[in-house]
Amino acid sequence: MDSSLFISMVWKMGLERYQRQILVKEFGKKGQEILSRKHIVIIGGGGLGSNSSELLVRLGVGRIDIVDDDPVEITNLHRTSLFNEEDVGQFKCQILEEKLQKINSEITIRGIQRRVTKENILSIVKNADIILDGTDNMQTRFLINDISIKNDIPWIYAGVYSTVGMVMGILPKKTPCLKCISQSIPEKTGETPVLGNLTSITASIQCTEAIKLLLGKQLSGLIIYNIWKQQFEQINIQKNPTCSCCEKEIYESL
Ligand SMILES: [Zn+2]
């Protein structure tokens, strides 16, 4: 199609804000339409969650819930998105809802001020097309993993440590789950060191895996990025045939 004709068609459809994105051949108008119908729940609105939520809002995902019960702290500002000094002391989910809605008024954004527990997680994620991990602890990640595998809701794990970011998209029963790879994830003790700019690139990789998953494309396995050494690894790991979660259906966190 002639490019000027294409651009006028995009404008008529009210998609002009996504004009440059729709030109991406891997994505296109179909990708934009699919995203507009999807619902993503982000658990955690800090370093990863705030960056991922901003990217998804700008990309045009139709409905986004951000679940977090912590206030913004001054120590969050070096690695988060959208928060400023005036926001310190206010709840992250409320600040994100307010600021993100100003970026894109055509989508639905909800800040949910709750701590995710085994008692409430199903009610929070049951209508999600994907869950995004914006947490900072393995306990909550194993809870997300269990609810995801049990209820067939895909999720995208992401973690940051020092200068290393890790991301893995998980399709229940089809790809390895977090329990399958848990021995590859380093145990953390004490306060986690994080170079401030690591979270934005890790969130960006996480959002790319989320879009690919929503568009039915192949995921990239376990992605490990060292921002200091500029090393990018993509590891195609296999499911653990004796995994207690995705094989034996034992949901220890629920
Ligand atoms: Zn597994």
Coordinates of N, CA and C and ligand atoms in Angstrom, one line a residue:
M1 N 0.8 -1.2 0.0 CA 0.0 0.0 0.0 C 0.9 1.3 0.0
D2 N 0.4 2.2 -0.7 CA 1.1 3.5 -0.8 C 1.2 4.1 0.7
S3 N 2.4 4.6 1.0 CA 2.6 5.0 2.4 C 1.7 6.2 2.8
S4 N 1.4 7.1 1.9 CA 0.5 8.2 2.3 C -0.9 7.7 2.6
L5 N -1.3 6.8 1.7 CA -2.6 6.2 1.9 C -2.7 5.4 3.2
F6 N -1.6 4.7 3.5 CA -1.6 3.9 4.8 C -1.7 4.9 6.0
I7 N -0.9 6.0 6.0 CA -1.0 6.9 7.1 C -2.3 7.6 7.2
S8 N -3.0 7.9 6.1 CA -4.3 8.5 6.2 C -5.3 7.5 6.8
M9 N -5.2 6.2 6.4 CA -6.0 5.1 7.0 C -5.9 5.0 8.5
V10 N -4.6 5.0 8.9 CA -4.3 4.9 10.4 C -4.9 6.1 11.1
W11 N -4.8 7.3 10.6 CA -5.4 8.5 11.2 C -6.9 8.3 11.3
K12 N -7.6 7.9 10.3 CA -9.0 7.7 10.3 C -9.5 6.7 11.4
M13 N -8.6 5.7 11.6 CA -9.0 4.7 12.6 C -8.7 5.2 14.1
G14 N -8.2 6.4 14.2 CA -7.9 6.9 15.5 C -6.6 6.3 16.1
L15 N -5.8 5.8 15.3 CA -4.6 5.1 15.7 C -3.3 5.9 15.5
E16 N -3.5 7.2 15.3 CA -2.3 8.0 14.9 C -1.2 8.0 15.9
R17 N -1.5 7.9 17.1 CA -0.4 7.9 18.1 C 0.5 6.7 18.0
Y18 N -0.1 5.6 17.3 CA 0.7 4.4 17.1 C 1.3 4.3 15.7
Q19 N 1.2 5.4 14.9 CA 1.6 5.3 13.5 C 2.9 4.7 13.3
R20 N 3.9 5.1 14.0 CA 5.3 4.6 13.8 C 5.4 3.1 14.2
Q21 N 4.7 2.7 15.2 CA 4.7 1.4 15.7 C 4.1 0.4 14.7
I22 N 3.0 0.9 14.1 CA 2.2 0.1 13.2 C 3.0 -0.2 11.9
L23 N 4.0 0.7 11.7 CA 4.9 0.5 10.5 C 5.9 -0.7 10.7
V24 N 6.0 -1.1 12.0 CA 7.0 -2.2 12.3 C 6.4 -3.5 11.7
K25 N 7.1 -4.2 10.8 CA 6.4 -5.3 10.1 C 6.1 -6.5 11.0
E26 N 6.9 -6.7 12.0 CA 6.6 -7.8 13.0 C 5.4 -7.5 13.8
F27 N 4.9 -6.3 13.8 CA 3.8 -5.9 14.7 C 2.6 -5.5 13.9
G28 N 2.7 -4.4 13.2 CA 1.6 -4.0 12.3 C 0.3 -3.6 12.9
K29 N -0.7 -3.3 12.1 CA -2.0 -2.9 12.6 C -2.7 -4.0 13.4
K30 N -2.5 -5.2 12.9 CA -3.1 -6.4 13.6 C -2.5 -6.5 15.1
G31 N -1.2 -6.3 15.2 CA -0.6 -6.3 16.5 C -1.2 -5.2 17.4
Q32 N -1.4 -4.0 16.9 CA -2.0 -2.9 17.6 C -3.4 -3.3 18.1
E33 N -4.2 -3.9 17.2 CA -5.6 -4.2 17.5 C -5.6 -5.3 18.6
I34 N -4.7 -6.3 18.5 CA -4.6 -7.3 19.5 C -4.3 -6.7 20.9
L35 N -3.2 -5.9 20.9 CA -2.9 -5.3 22.2 C -4.0 -4.5 22.8
S36 N -4.8 -3.8 22.0 CA -5.9 -3.0 22.6 C -6.9 -3.8 23.3
R37 N -7.0 -5.1 23.0 CA -8.0 -5.9 23.6 C -7.5 -6.7 24.8
K38 N -6.2 -6.5 25.1 CA -5.6 -7.4 26.2 C -5.5 -6.7 27.5
H39 N -5.4 -7.6 28.5 CA -5.4 -7.1 29.9 C -4.2 -7.7 30.6
I40 N -3.3 -6.8 31.1 CA -2.1 -7.2 31.8 C -2.1 -6.8 33.2
V41 N -1.8 -7.7 34.1 CA -1.7 -7.4 35.5 C -0.2 -7.4 35.9
I42 N 0.3 -6.3 36.4 CA 1.7 -6.2 36.9 C 1.7 -6.2 38.4
I43 N 2.4 -7.2 38.9 CA 2.5 -7.3 40.4 C 3.8 -6.7 40.8
G44 N 3.7 -5.6 41.5 CA 4.8 -4.8 41.9 C 5.0 -3.5 41.0
G45 N 5.0 -2.4 41.7 CA 5.1 -1.1 40.9 C 6.4 -0.3 41.2
G46 N 7.5 -1.1 41.5 CA 8.8 -0.4 41.8 C 9.7 -0.3 40.6
G47 N 10.9 -0.7 40.8 CA 11.9 -0.6 39.7 C 11.5 -1.2 38.4
L48 N 11.1 -2.4 38.4 CA 10.7 -3.1 37.2 C 9.2 -2.7 36.8
G49 N 8.3 -2.8 37.8 CA 6.9 -2.6 37.5 C 6.6 -1.2 37.0
S50 N 7.2 -0.2 37.5 CA 6.9 1.2 37.1 C 7.4 1.4 35.6
N51 N 8.6 0.8 35.3 CA 9.1 0.9 34.0 C 8.3 0.1 33.0
S52 N 7.9 -1.1 33.4 CA 7.1 -1.9 32.5 C 5.7 -1.3 32.2
S53 N 5.1 -0.8 33.3 CA 3.8 -0.2 33.1 C 3.8 1.0 32.2
E54 N 4.9 1.8 32.3 CA 4.9 3.0 31.4 C 5.1 2.5 29.9
L55 N 5.9 1.5 29.7 CA 6.1 1.0 28.4 C 4.8 0.5 27.8
L56 N 4.1 -0.3 28.6 CA 2.9 -0.9 28.1 C 1.8 0.1 27.8
V57 N 1.7 1.1 28.7 CA 0.7 2.2 28.5 C 1.0 2.9 27.1
R58 N 2.3 3.2 26.9 CA 2.6 3.9 25.6 C 2.4 2.9 24.4
L59 N 2.7 1.6 24.6 CA 2.5 0.7 23.5 C 1.0 0.5 23.2
G60 N 0.1 0.8 24.1 CA -1.3 0.7 23.8 C -2.0 -0.6 24.3
V61 N -1.6 -1.2 25.3 CA -2.3 -2.4 25.9 C -3.6 -1.8 26.5
G62 N -4.7 -2.5 26.2 CA -6.1 -2.0 26.5 C -6.4 -1.8 28.0
R63 N -5.9 -2.7 28.8 CA -6.2 -2.6 30.2 C -5.0 -3.1 31.1
I64 N -4.6 -2.3 32.0 CA -3.4 -2.6 32.8 C -3.7 -2.3 34.3
D65 N -3.5 -3.4 35.1 CA -3.6 -3.2 36.6 C -2.2 -3.3 37.2
I66 N -2.0 -2.4 38.1 CA -0.7 -2.4 38.8 C -1.0 -2.6 40.3
V67 N -0.4 -3.7 40.8 CA -0.7 -4.1 42.2 C 0.5 -3.8 43.1
D68 N 0.3 -3.0 44.1 CA 1.5 -2.6 44.9 C 0.9 -2.0 46.2
D69 N 1.5 -2.3 47.3 CA 1.0 -1.6 48.6 C 2.0 -0.8 49.3
D70 N 3.1 -0.5 48.6 CA 4.2 0.3 49.2 C 4.2 1.8 48.8
P71 N 4.6 2.6 49.7 CA 4.8 4.0 49.2 C 6.1 4.2 48.5
V72 N 6.2 5.3 47.8 CA 7.5 5.7 47.1 C 8.5 6.1 48.2
E73 N 9.7 5.6 48.1 CA 10.8 6.0 49.0 C 11.9 6.7 48.2
I74 N 12.6 7.5 48.9 CA 13.7 8.3 48.2 C 14.7 7.3 47.5
T75 N 14.8 6.1 48.1 CA 15.8 5.1 47.6 C 15.3 4.4 46.3
N76 N 14.0 4.7 46.0 CA 13.4 4.1 44.8 C 13.8 4.9 43.5
L77 N 14.1 6.2 43.7 CA 14.0 7.1 42.6 C 15.1 6.9 41.5
H78 N 16.2 6.2 41.9 CA 17.3 6.0 41.0 C 17.0 5.0 39.9
R79 N 16.0 4.1 40.2 CA 15.8 3.0 39.3 C 14.3 2.9 38.8
T80 N 13.5 3.8 39.2 CA 12.1 3.7 38.8 C 11.7 4.7 37.7
S81 N 10.5 4.6 37.2 CA 10.0 5.5 36.1 C 8.9 6.3 36.7
L82 N 8.8 7.5 36.3 CA 7.7 8.5 36.6 C 7.7 9.1 38.0
F83 N 8.3 8.4 39.0 CA 8.2 9.0 40.3 C 9.2 10.2 40.4
N84 N 8.8 11.2 41.2 CA 9.7 12.3 41.5 C 9.8 12.5 43.0
E85 N 10.5 13.5 43.4 CA 10.7 13.7 44.9 C 9.4 14.1 45.6
E86 N 8.5 14.8 44.9 CA 7.2 15.1 45.5 C 6.4 13.9 45.8
D87 N 6.6 12.8 45.1 CA 5.8 11.6 45.3 C 6.3 10.7 46.5
V88 N 7.4 11.0 47.1 CA 7.9 10.2 48.2 C 6.9 10.3 49.4
G89 N 6.5 9.1 49.8 CA 5.5 8.9 50.9 C 4.1 8.6 50.4
Q90 N 3.9 8.8 49.1 CA 2.6 8.4 48.5 C 2.6 7.0 47.9
F91 N 1.5 6.4 47.8 CA 1.5 5.0 47.3 C 1.8 4.9 45.8
K92 N 2.7 4.0 45.5 CA 3.2 3.8 44.1 C 2.0 3.6 43.2
C93 N 1.1 2.7 43.5 CA 0.0 2.3 42.6 C -0.8 3.5 42.3
Q94 N -1.1 4.4 43.3 CA -1.9 5.6 43.0 C -1.2 6.6 42.1
I95 N 0.1 6.8 42.4 CA 0.9 7.7 41.6 C 0.9 7.2 40.1
L96 N 1.2 5.9 40.0 CA 1.3 5.4 38.6 C 0.0 5.5 37.9
E97 N -1.1 5.2 38.5 CA -2.4 5.3 37.9 C -2.7 6.7 37.4
E98 N -2.4 7.6 38.3 CA -2.7 9.1 37.9 C -1.8 9.5 36.7
K99 N -0.5 9.2 36.8 CA 0.5 9.7 35.8 C 0.3 9.0 34.5
L100 N 0.1 7.7 34.6 CA 0.0 6.9 33.4 C -1.3 7.2 32.6
Q101 N -2.3 7.5 33.3 CA -3.6 7.8 32.6 C -3.4 9.1 31.8
K102 N -2.6 10.0 32.3 CA -2.3 11.3 31.5 C -1.5 11.0 30.2
I103 N -0.7 9.9 30.2 CA 0.1 9.5 29.1 C -0.8 8.9 28.0
N104 N -1.8 8.1 28.4 CA -2.7 7.5 27.4 C -4.1 7.4 28.1
S105 N -5.0 8.3 27.6 CA -6.4 8.4 28.2 C -7.3 7.4 27.5
E106 N -6.8 6.7 26.5 CA -7.7 5.8 25.7 C -7.7 4.4 26.2
I107 N -6.9 4.1 27.3 CA -6.8 2.8 27.8 C -7.3 2.8 29.3
T108 N -7.5 1.6 29.9 CA -7.9 1.6 31.3 C -6.8 1.2 32.2
I109 N -6.5 2.0 33.2 CA -5.4 1.8 34.1 C -5.9 1.8 35.5
R110 N -5.5 0.8 36.3 CA -6.0 0.7 37.6 C -4.8 0.4 38.6
G111 N -4.7 1.3 39.6 CA -3.7 1.0 40.6 C -4.4 0.3 41.7
I112 N -3.9 -0.9 42.1 CA -4.6 -1.7 43.2 C -3.7 -1.7 44.4
Q113 N -4.1 -1.1 45.5 CA -3.3 -1.0 46.6 C -3.5 -2.2 47.5
R114 N -2.8 -3.3 47.2 CA -2.9 -4.5 47.9 C -1.6 -5.2 47.9
R115 N -1.3 -6.0 49.0 CA -0.2 -6.9 49.0 C -0.7 -8.3 48.5
V116 N 0.0 -8.8 47.6 CA -0.5 -10.1 47.0 C -0.2 -11.2 48.0
T117 N -1.2 -12.0 48.2 CA -1.1 -13.2 49.1 C -1.7 -14.4 48.5
K118 N -1.5 -15.6 49.1 CA -2.1 -16.8 48.5 C -3.7 -16.7 48.6
E119 N -4.2 -15.9 49.5 CA -5.6 -15.8 49.7 C -6.2 -14.9 48.6
N120 N -5.5 -13.8 48.2 CA -6.2 -12.9 47.2 C -5.6 -13.0 45.8
I121 N -4.6 -13.8 45.5 CA -4.0 -13.7 44.2 C -4.9 -14.1 43.1
L122 N -5.7 -15.1 43.3 CA -6.6 -15.5 42.2 C -7.6 -14.4 41.8
S123 N -8.1 -13.7 42.8 CA -9.1 -12.6 42.5 C -8.4 -11.5 41.7
I124 N -7.1 -11.3 41.9 CA -6.3 -10.2 41.3 C -6.0 -10.6 39.8
V125 N -5.7 -11.9 39.6 CA -5.1 -12.2 38.2 C -6.1 -13.0 37.4
K126 N -7.3 -13.4 37.9 CA -8.1 -14.3 37.2 C -8.5 -13.9 35.7
N127 N -8.7 -12.6 35.5 CA -9.1 -12.1 34.2 C -7.9 -11.6 33.3
A128 N -6.7 -11.9 33.8 CA -5.5 -11.3 33.1 C -5.2 -12.2 31.9
D129 N -4.7 -11.6 30.8 CA -4.1 -12.4 29.7 C -2.7 -12.7 30.0
I130 N -2.0 -11.9 30.7 CA -0.6 -12.1 31.1 C -0.4 -11.5 32.5
I131 N 0.4 -12.1 33.3 CA 0.9 -11.5 34.5 C 2.4 -11.0 34.3
L132 N 2.7 -9.8 34.7 CA 4.1 -9.4 34.7 C 4.7 -9.3 36.1
D133 N 5.9 -9.9 36.2 CA 6.6 -9.9 37.5 C 7.3 -8.5 37.7
G134 N 6.8 -7.8 38.7 CA 7.5 -6.6 39.1 C 7.9 -6.6 40.5
T135 N 8.1 -7.9 41.0 CA 8.4 -8.1 42.5 C 9.9 -8.1 42.7
D136 N 10.2 -8.1 44.0 CA 11.7 -8.2 44.3 C 12.0 -9.3 45.2
N137 N 11.1 -10.4 45.2 CA 11.4 -11.5 46.1 C 10.9 -12.8 45.5
M138 N 11.6 -13.9 45.8 CA 11.3 -15.2 45.2 C 10.0 -15.8 45.8
Q139 N 9.7 -15.4 47.0 CA 8.5 -15.9 47.6 C 7.2 -15.6 46.8
T140 N 7.2 -14.3 46.4 CA 6.0 -13.8 45.7 C 6.1 -14.4 44.2
R141 N 7.3 -14.5 43.7 CA 7.4 -15.1 42.4 C 7.0 -16.6 42.3
F142 N 7.3 -17.3 43.3 CA 6.8 -18.7 43.4 C 5.2 -18.8 43.5
L143 N 4.7 -17.8 44.2 CA 3.2 -17.7 44.3 C 2.6 -17.4 42.9
I144 N 3.2 -16.4 42.2 CA 2.8 -16.1 40.9 C 2.9 -17.4 40.0
N145 N 4.0 -18.1 40.1 CA 4.3 -19.3 39.3 C 3.2 -20.3 39.5
D146 N 2.9 -20.5 40.8 CA 1.9 -21.5 41.1 C 0.5 -21.2 40.6
I147 N 0.1 -19.9 40.8 CA -1.3 -19.5 40.3 C -1.3 -19.5 38.8
S148 N -0.2 -19.2 38.2 CA -0.1 -19.2 36.7 C -0.3 -20.6 36.1
I149 N 0.5 -21.5 36.7 CA 0.5 -22.9 36.1 C -0.9 -23.6 36.4
K150 N -1.4 -23.3 37.6 CA -2.6 -24.0 38.0 C -3.8 -23.4 37.2
N151 N -3.8 -22.1 36.9 CA -4.9 -21.5 36.2 C -4.7 -21.2 34.7
D152 N -3.5 -21.7 34.2 CA -3.2 -21.5 32.8 C -3.2 -20.0 32.4
I153 N -2.5 -19.2 33.2 CA -2.3 -17.8 32.8 C -0.8 -17.6 32.6
P154 N -0.4 -17.2 31.4 CA 1.1 -17.0 31.2 C 1.6 -15.8 32.0
W155 N 2.9 -15.9 32.3 CA 3.5 -14.8 33.1 C 5.0 -14.6 32.6
I156 N 5.5 -13.4 32.9 CA 6.8 -13.1 32.4 C 7.6 -12.8 33.7
Y157 N 8.6 -13.7 34.0 CA 9.5 -13.5 35.1 C 10.5 -12.4 34.7
A158 N 10.9 -11.5 35.7 CA 12.0 -10.6 35.5 C 12.7 -10.3 36.8
G159 N 14.0 -10.3 36.8 CA 14.7 -10.0 38.0 C 15.9 -9.2 37.7
V160 N 16.4 -8.4 38.7 CA 17.6 -7.6 38.5 C 18.5 -7.8 39.7
Y161 N 19.8 -7.8 39.5 CA 20.8 -7.9 40.5 C 22.1 -7.3 40.1
S162 N 22.4 -6.2 40.8 CA 23.7 -5.5 40.4 C 23.7 -5.0 39.0
T163 N 24.3 -5.6 38.1 CA 24.4 -5.2 36.7 C 23.7 -6.2 35.7
V164 N 23.1 -7.2 36.4 CA 22.5 -8.4 35.6 C 21.0 -8.4 35.6
G165 N 20.4 -8.4 34.5 CA 18.9 -8.6 34.4 C 18.6 -10.0 33.8
M166 N 17.5 -10.6 34.3 CA 17.0 -11.9 33.8 C 15.6 -11.8 33.5
V167 N 15.2 -12.4 32.3 CA 13.8 -12.4 31.9 C 13.4 -13.7 31.3
M168 N 12.3 -14.3 31.7 CA 11.8 -15.5 31.0 C 10.3 -15.5 30.9
G169 N 9.8 -15.7 29.7 CA 8.3 -15.8 29.5 C 8.0 -17.2 29.8
I170 N 6.8 -17.4 30.5 CA 6.4 -18.8 31.0 C 5.0 -19.0 30.5
L171 N 4.9 -20.0 29.6 CA 3.6 -20.5 29.1 C 3.3 -21.8 29.8
P172 N 2.3 -21.8 30.7 CA 2.0 -22.9 31.5 C 2.0 -24.3 30.8
K173 N 2.7 -25.2 31.3 CA 2.8 -26.6 30.8 C 3.5 -26.7 29.4
K174 N 3.8 -25.6 28.8 CA 4.4 -25.6 27.5 C 5.9 -25.3 27.5
T175 N 6.2 -24.3 28.4 CA 7.6 -23.9 28.5 C 8.1 -24.2 30.0
P176 N 9.4 -24.2 30.2 CA 9.8 -24.4 31.6 C 9.2 -23.3 32.5
C177 N 8.9 -23.7 33.8 CA 8.3 -22.7 34.7 C 9.4 -22.3 35.7
L178 N 9.1 -21.4 36.6 CA 10.2 -20.8 37.4 C 10.8 -21.9 38.3
K179 N 10.0 -22.9 38.7 CA 10.5 -24.0 39.6 C 11.5 -24.8 38.8
C180 N 11.2 -24.9 37.5 CA 12.2 -25.7 36.6 C 13.6 -25.1 36.6
I181 N 13.6 -23.8 36.7 CA 15.0 -23.1 36.6 C 15.4 -22.5 37.9
S182 N 14.7 -22.8 39.0 CA 15.0 -22.1 40.2 C 16.4 -22.2 40.7
Q183 N 17.1 -23.3 40.3 CA 18.4 -23.5 40.8 C 19.4 -22.6 40.1
S184 N 19.0 -22.0 38.9 CA 19.8 -21.1 38.1 C 19.8 -19.7 38.7
I185 N 18.8 -19.4 39.6 CA 18.6 -18.1 40.0 C 19.4 -17.9 41.4
P186 N 20.3 -16.9 41.4 CA 21.1 -16.8 42.7 C 20.2 -16.4 43.9
E187 N 20.5 -17.0 45.0 CA 19.9 -16.6 46.3 C 20.3 -15.2 46.7
K188 N 19.4 -14.4 47.1 CA 19.8 -13.0 47.5 C 19.6 -12.9 49.0
T189 N 20.6 -12.2 49.6 CA 20.4 -11.9 51.0 C 20.7 -10.4 51.2
G190 N 20.0 -9.8 52.1 CA 20.2 -8.4 52.4 C 19.6 -7.5 51.3
E191 N 20.1 -6.3 51.3 CA 19.6 -5.3 50.3 C 20.2 -5.6 48.9
T192 N 19.4 -5.6 47.9 CA 19.8 -6.0 46.5 C 20.5 -4.8 45.9
P193 N 21.8 -5.0 45.4 CA 22.4 -3.9 44.7 C 21.8 -3.8 43.3
V194 N 21.6 -2.6 42.8 CA 21.0 -2.5 41.4 C 21.5 -1.2 40.8
L195 N 22.2 -1.3 39.7 CA 22.6 -0.1 38.9 C 21.3 0.5 38.3
G196 N 21.1 1.8 38.5 CA 19.8 2.4 38.2 C 19.2 2.2 36.8
N197 N 20.1 2.2 35.8 CA 19.6 2.1 34.5 C 19.3 0.6 34.1
L198 N 19.6 -0.4 35.0 CA 19.4 -1.8 34.6 C 17.9 -2.1 34.5
T199 N 17.1 -1.4 35.4 CA 15.7 -1.8 35.4 C 15.0 -1.4 34.1
S200 N 15.3 -0.3 33.5 CA 14.6 0.1 32.3 C 14.8 -0.9 31.1
I201 N 16.1 -1.3 31.0 CA 16.3 -2.3 29.9 C 15.7 -3.7 30.2
T202 N 15.7 -4.1 31.4 CA 15.2 -5.4 31.8 C 13.6 -5.3 31.6
A203 N 13.0 -4.2 32.0 CA 11.6 -4.0 31.8 C 11.3 -4.0 30.3
S204 N 12.1 -3.4 29.5 CA 11.9 -3.4 28.0 C 12.0 -4.8 27.4
I205 N 12.9 -5.6 27.9 CA 13.0 -7.0 27.4 C 11.7 -7.7 27.9
Q206 N 11.3 -7.5 29.1 CA 10.1 -8.2 29.7 C 8.9 -7.8 28.8
C207 N 8.8 -6.5 28.5 CA 7.6 -6.1 27.7 C 7.6 -6.7 26.3
T208 N 8.8 -6.8 25.7 CA 8.9 -7.4 24.4 C 8.4 -8.9 24.4
E209 N 8.8 -9.6 25.4 CA 8.4 -11.0 25.6 C 6.9 -11.0 25.8
A210 N 6.3 -10.1 26.5 CA 4.9 -10.0 26.7 C 4.1 -9.8 25.4
I211 N 4.6 -8.8 24.6 CA 4.0 -8.5 23.3 C 4.0 -9.8 22.4
K212 N 5.2 -10.4 22.4 CA 5.3 -11.6 21.5 C 4.4 -12.7 21.9
L213 N 4.3 -12.8 23.2 CA 3.3 -13.9 23.8 C 1.9 -13.5 23.4
L214 N 1.5 -12.3 23.5 CA 0.1 -11.9 23.2 C -0.2 -12.0 21.7
L215 N 0.9 -11.8 20.9 CA 0.7 -12.0 19.4 C 0.9 -13.4 18.9
G216 N 1.1 -14.3 19.9 CA 1.2 -15.7 19.5 C 2.6 -16.1 18.9
K217 N 3.6 -15.3 19.2 CA 4.9 -15.5 18.6 C 5.8 -16.4 19.6
Q218 N 6.8 -16.9 19.1 CA 7.7 -17.8 19.8 C 8.5 -16.9 20.9
L219 N 8.5 -17.4 22.1 CA 9.3 -16.7 23.2 C 10.8 -17.0 23.0
S220 N 11.6 -16.3 23.8 CA 13.1 -16.4 23.6 C 13.8 -17.2 24.7
G221 N 13.1 -17.9 25.5 CA 13.7 -18.7 26.6 C 14.2 -17.8 27.7
L222 N 15.2 -18.2 28.3 CA 15.8 -17.4 29.4 C 16.8 -16.4 28.9
I223 N 16.5 -15.2 29.2 CA 17.4 -14.1 28.7 C 18.2 -13.5 29.8
I224 N 19.5 -13.4 29.7 CA 20.3 -12.9 30.8 C 21.2 -11.8 30.1
Y225 N 21.0 -10.6 30.7 CA 21.7 -9.4 30.1 C 22.6 -8.8 31.2
N226 N 23.9 -8.6 30.9 CA 24.8 -7.9 31.8 C 25.1 -6.6 31.2
I227 N 24.5 -5.5 31.8 CA 24.6 -4.2 31.3 C 26.0 -3.6 31.4
W228 N 26.8 -4.1 32.3 CA 28.1 -3.6 32.5 C 29.1 -4.2 31.4
K229 N 29.0 -5.5 31.2 CA 29.8 -6.1 30.2 C 29.2 -6.1 28.8
Q230 N 28.0 -5.6 28.8 CA 27.2 -5.6 27.5 C 27.2 -7.0 26.9
Q231 N 26.9 -7.9 27.7 CA 26.8 -9.3 27.2 C 25.3 -9.8 27.3
F232 N 24.9 -10.3 26.2 CA 23.5 -10.8 26.1 C 23.5 -12.3 25.8
E233 N 22.8 -13.0 26.7 CA 22.7 -14.5 26.5 C 21.3 -14.9 26.4
Q234 N 21.0 -15.8 25.5 CA 19.7 -16.3 25.3 C 19.8 -17.8 25.4
I235 N 19.2 -18.4 26.5 CA 19.4 -19.8 26.8 C 18.1 -20.6 26.6
N236 N 18.1 -21.6 25.7 CA 16.9 -22.4 25.5 C 16.9 -23.6 26.4
I237 N 16.4 -23.4 27.6 CA 16.4 -24.4 28.6 C 15.2 -25.3 28.4
Q238 N 15.3 -26.5 28.9 CA 14.2 -27.5 28.8 C 13.4 -27.6 30.1
K239 N 12.2 -28.0 30.0 CA 11.4 -28.3 31.2 C 12.1 -29.3 32.0
N240 N 11.9 -29.2 33.3 CA 12.4 -30.2 34.2 C 11.4 -31.3 34.3
P241 N 11.7 -32.6 33.8 CA 10.7 -33.6 33.8 C 10.2 -34.0 35.2
T242 N 10.9 -33.6 36.2 CA 10.4 -34.0 37.6 C 10.0 -32.7 38.4
C243 N 9.7 -31.6 37.7 CA 9.3 -30.4 38.3 C 8.1 -30.6 39.2
S244 N 8.2 -30.2 40.5 CA 7.1 -30.4 41.4 C 5.9 -29.5 41.0
C245 N 6.1 -28.4 40.3 CA 5.0 -27.5 39.9 C 4.4 -27.9 38.6
C246 N 5.1 -27.7 37.5 CA 4.4 -27.9 36.2 C 4.3 -29.3 35.8
E247 N 5.0 -30.3 36.4 CA 4.8 -31.7 36.1 C 4.0 -32.4 37.1
K248 N 4.3 -32.2 38.4 CA 3.6 -33.0 39.4 C 2.4 -32.2 40.0
E249 N 2.2 -30.9 39.6 CA 1.1 -30.1 40.0 C 0.9 -30.0 41.5
I250 N 2.1 -29.8 42.1 CA 2.1 -29.6 43.6 C 2.4 -28.1 43.7
Y251 N 1.4 -27.4 44.3 CA 1.5 -25.9 44.3 C 1.8 -25.5 45.8
E252 N 3.1 -25.5 46.1 CA 3.5 -25.3 47.5 C 3.2 -23.9 48.0
S253 N 3.1 -22.9 47.2 CA 2.9 -21.6 47.7 C 1.4 -21.2 47.8
L254 N 0.5 -22.0 47.3 CA -0.9 -21.7 47.4 C -1.6 -22.3 48.6
Ligands
ZN1 ZN 8.3 -26.5 36.1

